[in-house]
Amino acid sequence: MIKRITILYIIFWSFSVNGQSYLVGDTLIVNALGGLNVRTQPNLSSEIVEKLNYGKKIIVESTPLPENNDTISNFVGNWIEVGIGNTSGYVFDSYLSQLPVFEFKQNTGSKCAMENILYYIHKLVKNYGIVDTTHYTNCSDGEGYFKMTIYELEDGHQYISSTGWEDYTDELQLVNIRNIEVVQIMRNAFQMCGELTENIEPLLSGKYKYINANIAFDPQCCGLRIRQYGDRVSIKVYGSDN
């Protein structure tokens, strides 16, 4: 019986590891499951003006300043001024994202987080849209068989799907995404599935400049790997039918 292995790579480019990859006037999305407080000043001691719900869209009104750097709940980020309708105030940008928020599809048991993360990635591919396709194959049958398709997406992103004799891979490459946004999405997936354990939570922290985390969905079959290479962050979901 052919053994099948699922591997998903997501590579993110950013000119700063945890730094700004957005501009004044950009629309960002609240990525904090419990909501995000808007404050009168760029600190936790100031008055709360409003609480923004998960998935709420805001407009960036200022770029981060060095004096506004902060660390909150092990996430390194910056306080920035944002606009919401007729209201403006300061929010912590580690809880903001250019990517759509993670939406829980269904609880599929022991592989809930893995399957929901894969669903989220495939949804991103559809959202961006395919503009060109390239096919490769080694023209081999049986053992040694390999086939790969590269999909060029809008905004310079790429989706790569390959199939081999005993494995297949799905790879998504995104451009100009902060790694902190990726970490938050992964945390939200585990939390919504009830799998954000005390062993997993420290691995999905935003305090590290370089990420290198290995998380087992199931020690016998599948897991998640998040690793940074220079200015790239690679997320790999792997699994087996055995």
C-alpha positions as a printed NumPy array, in Angstrom:
array([[  0.   ,   0.   ,   0.   ],
       [  1.318,   3.419,  -0.957],
       [  2.218,   5.515,   2.067],
       [  1.079,   9.128,   1.749],
       [  2.715,  11.991,   3.593],
       [  1.253,  15.481,   3.688],
       [  3.745,  18.327,   3.825],
       [  2.8  ,  21.981,   3.701],
       [  5.379,  24.749,   3.518],
       [  4.492,  28.402,   3.912],
       [  7.356,  30.807,   3.307],
       [  6.932,  34.41 ,   4.327],
       [  9.153,  37.29 ,   3.186],
       [  9.439,  40.388,   5.338],
       [ 11.988,  43.19 ,   5.451],
       [ 11.952,  42.936,   9.252],
       [ 11.471,  39.744,  11.247],
       [  8.916,  41.096,  13.714],
       [  8.814,  44.584,  12.264],
       [  6.395,  46.622,  10.243],
       [  5.246,  45.301,   6.867],
       [  2.33 ,  47.708,   6.505],
       [  1.956,  51.391,   5.687],
       [ -0.159,  54.321,   6.808],
       [ -3.568,  53.953,   5.178],
       [ -3.422,  50.149,   5.024],
       [ -6.313,  48.054,   6.313],
       [ -5.388,  45.463,   8.944],
       [ -7.536,  42.867,  10.709],
       [ -7.791,  42.207,  14.453],
       [ -6.248,  38.766,  15.035],
       [ -6.787,  38.471,  18.815],
       [ -9.435,  35.869,  19.665],
       [-10.507,  37.733,  22.796],
       [-10.642,  41.104,  21.055],
       [ -8.206,  44.029,  21.037],
       [ -8.315,  47.126,  23.248],
       [ -7.976,  50.588,  21.712],
       [ -6.258,  52.974,  24.164],
       [ -5.808,  56.724,  24.423],
       [ -1.995,  56.42 ,  24.633],
       [  0.585,  53.842,  23.446],
       [  0.79 ,  51.879,  26.719],
       [ -1.177,  49.439,  28.875],
       [ -1.749,  52.027,  31.599],
       [ -3.843,  54.385,  29.486],
       [ -7.63 ,  54.458,  29.254],
       [ -9.455,  51.96 ,  27.021],
       [-11.503,  53.761,  24.374],
       [-13.046,  50.731,  22.69 ],
       [-12.642,  46.972,  22.361],
       [-12.418,  45.613,  18.819],
       [-13.829,  42.184,  18.043],
       [-11.845,  39.376,  16.408],
       [-11.907,  39.953,  12.628],
       [-12.623,  43.702,  12.877],
       [-10.914,  45.824,  10.196],
       [ -9.002,  48.981,  11.096],
       [ -7.068,  51.684,   9.211],
       [ -3.418,  52.377,  10.086],
       [ -2.935,  56.065,  10.903],
       [  0.719,  56.093,  12.033],
       [  3.94 ,  54.146,  11.586],
       [  5.609,  52.496,  14.607],
       [  8.123,  54.592,  16.567],
       [ 11.091,  53.066,  18.467],
       [  9.815,  54.498,  21.746],
       [  6.52 ,  52.65 ,  21.217],
       [  8.107,  49.167,  21.167],
       [  6.639,  46.847,  23.794],
       [  6.292,  43.198,  24.857],
       [  2.851,  41.952,  25.857],
       [  2.099,  38.314,  26.742],
       [  5.41 ,  37.246,  25.183],
       [  4.673,  39.045,  21.925],
       [  7.081,  41.751,  20.757],
       [  5.477,  44.572,  18.789],
       [  4.682,  48.241,  18.486],
       [  1.877,  50.553,  19.527],
       [  0.384,  52.275,  16.491],
       [ -2.448,  54.738,  15.997],
       [ -5.463,  53.384,  14.138],
       [ -8.849,  54.63 ,  12.984],
       [-12.183,  52.883,  13.415],
       [-15.024,  54.938,  11.994],
       [-14.993,  58.272,  13.835],
       [-12.792,  56.875,  16.636],
       [ -9.005,  56.738,  16.777],
       [ -6.566,  55.407,  19.354],
       [ -3.589,  53.122,  19.928],
       [ -3.429,  49.336,  19.564],
       [ -0.652,  46.765,  19.865],
       [  0.243,  45.676,  16.324],
       [  1.213,  42.076,  17.16 ],
       [ -2.543,  41.407,  17.262],
       [ -3.12 ,  42.845,  13.783],
       [ -2.744,  41.021,  10.478],
       [ -2.852,  41.535,   6.739],
       [ -4.054,  37.945,   6.405],
       [ -7.692,  36.921,   6.896],
       [ -8.383,  35.664,  10.407],
       [ -8.461,  31.945,  11.087],
       [-12.012,  30.589,  10.907],
       [-12.817,  27.337,  12.668],
       [-14.347,  24.863,  10.192],
       [-15.094,  21.778,  12.277],
       [-13.678,  19.626,  15.047],
       [-12.308,  16.497,  13.415],
       [-11.01 ,  14.87 ,  16.573],
       [ -7.303,  14.273,  17.156],
       [ -6.323,  16.007,  13.884],
       [ -8.528,  19.07 ,  14.36 ],
       [ -5.754,  21.691,  14.307],
       [ -3.912,  20.087,  11.398],
       [ -6.976,  19.752,   9.18 ],
       [ -8.266,  23.232,  10.01 ],
       [ -4.851,  24.776,   9.263],
       [ -4.77 ,  23.009,   5.899],
       [ -8.306,  24.217,   5.175],
       [ -7.241,  27.787,   6.002],
       [ -4.237,  27.608,   3.651],
       [ -6.283,  26.247,   0.758],
       [ -8.811,  29.015,   1.343],
       [ -6.02 ,  31.605,   1.093],
       [ -5.005,  30.194,  -2.288],
       [ -8.564,  30.656,  -3.566],
       [ -8.758,  34.162,  -2.14 ],
       [ -5.583,  35.316,  -3.881],
       [ -6.452,  33.732,  -7.214],
       [ -4.245,  31.925,  -9.756],
       [ -2.7  ,  33.972, -12.598],
       [ -0.364,  31.366, -14.149],
       [  0.469,  27.652, -13.869],
       [  3.624,  25.607, -14.617],
       [  3.768,  21.777, -14.638],
       [  6.79 ,  19.491, -14.08 ],
       [  7.065,  15.683, -14.11 ],
       [  9.863,  13.097, -14.298],
       [  7.677,  10.945, -16.564],
       [  8.249,   7.929, -14.319],
       [  5.761,   5.285, -13.18 ],
       [  5.729,   3.446,  -9.844],
       [  8.558,   3.987,  -7.397],
       [ 10.404,   7.227,  -8.159],
       [  7.315,   8.919,  -9.626],
       [  7.271,  12.704,  -9.122],
       [  4.956,  15.465, -10.33 ],
       [  4.873,  19.145,  -9.344],
       [  2.637,  22.094, -10.229],
       [  3.533,  25.711,  -9.431],
       [  0.682,  28.221,  -9.241],
       [  1.549,  31.911,  -9.484],
       [ -0.92 ,  33.847,  -7.327],
       [ -1.917,  37.492,  -7.143],
       [  0.484,  39.884,  -5.364],
       [  3.499,  37.655,  -6.064],
       [  2.492,  34.738,  -3.843],
       [  3.05 ,  31.118,  -4.926],
       [  1.334,  27.817,  -4.274],
       [  3.26 ,  24.61 ,  -5.082],
       [  1.677,  21.156,  -5.116],
       [  3.759,  18.014,  -5.683],
       [  3.058,  14.273,  -5.63 ],
       [  5.564,  11.439,  -5.295],
       [  5.473,   7.658,  -5.057],
       [  5.086,   7.696,  -1.265],
       [  4.365,  11.326,  -0.436],
       [  2.868,  14.583,  -1.58 ],
       [  3.451,  18.208,  -0.582],
       [  1.516,  21.478,  -0.574],
       [  3.551,  24.663,  -0.377],
       [  2.343,  28.242,  -0.106],
       [  4.752,  31.156,  -0.379],
       [  3.509,  34.559,   0.762],
       [  5.25 ,  37.912,   0.328],
       [  5.692,  40.693,   2.934],
       [  3.951,  39.025,   5.86 ],
       [  5.303,  39.473,   9.409],
       [  6.105,  36.205,  11.143],
       [  4.173,  37.396,  14.197],
       [  0.99 ,  37.223,  12.118],
       [  1.718,  33.595,  11.225],
       [  2.37 ,  32.657,  14.862],
       [ -0.934,  34.229,  15.938],
       [ -2.856,  32.312,  13.262],
       [ -1.288,  29.032,  14.373],
       [ -2.078,  29.797,  18.043],
       [ -5.691,  30.59 ,  17.139],
       [ -6.016,  27.282,  15.283],
       [ -4.753,  25.284,  18.258],
       [ -6.854,  27.285,  20.704],
       [-10.089,  26.902,  18.726],
       [ -9.478,  23.149,  18.567],
       [ -8.756,  22.991,  22.291],
       [ -5.195,  21.848,  21.594],
       [ -3.177,  24.839,  22.866],
       [ -1.582,  22.893,  25.728],
       [  1.034,  24.106,  28.197],
       [  3.656,  22.324,  26.097],
       [  2.586,  23.887,  22.8  ],
       [  1.897,  27.448,  23.973],
       [  5.559,  28.424,  24.648],
       [  6.532,  27.21 ,  21.177],
       [  4.037,  29.574,  19.565],
       [  5.467,  32.696,  21.173],
       [  6.092,  36.035,  19.512],
       [  9.082,  36.956,  21.658],
       [ 11.682,  35.152,  19.544],
       [ 13.522,  36.927,  16.745],
       [ 14.072,  33.595,  15.019],
       [ 11.424,  30.872,  15.163],
       [ 12.255,  27.167,  15.41 ],
       [  9.363,  25.097,  16.752],
       [  8.314,  21.482,  16.289],
       [  4.82 ,  20.493,  17.4  ],
       [  3.394,  16.965,  17.145],
       [ -0.278,  16.681,  16.259],
       [  0.229,  12.945,  16.753],
       [  3.696,  11.472,  17.468],
       [  2.854,   8.474,  15.288],
       [  1.764,  10.305,  12.154],
       [  1.814,  14.043,  11.885],
       [  2.99 ,  17.381,  13.173],
       [  3.717,  21.039,  12.588],
       [  7.122,  22.625,  12.093],
       [  7.731,  26.379,  12.117],
       [ 11.255,  27.429,  11.253],
       [ 12.912,  30.646,  10.202],
       [ 15.677,  30.927,   7.616],
       [ 17.049,  34.457,   7.488],
       [ 14.11 ,  36.615,   6.456],
       [ 11.908,  33.579,   5.702],
       [  9.568,  31.709,   8.012],
       [  8.697,  28.166,   6.96 ],
       [  5.63 ,  26.367,   8.295],
       [  5.399,  22.669,   7.504],
       [  2.444,  20.418,   8.237],
       [  3.296,  16.756,   7.755],
       [  1.337,  13.558,   8.151],
       [  0.992,   9.927,   7.228],
       [ -1.88 ,   7.528,   6.541],
       [ -0.251,   4.878,   8.713]])
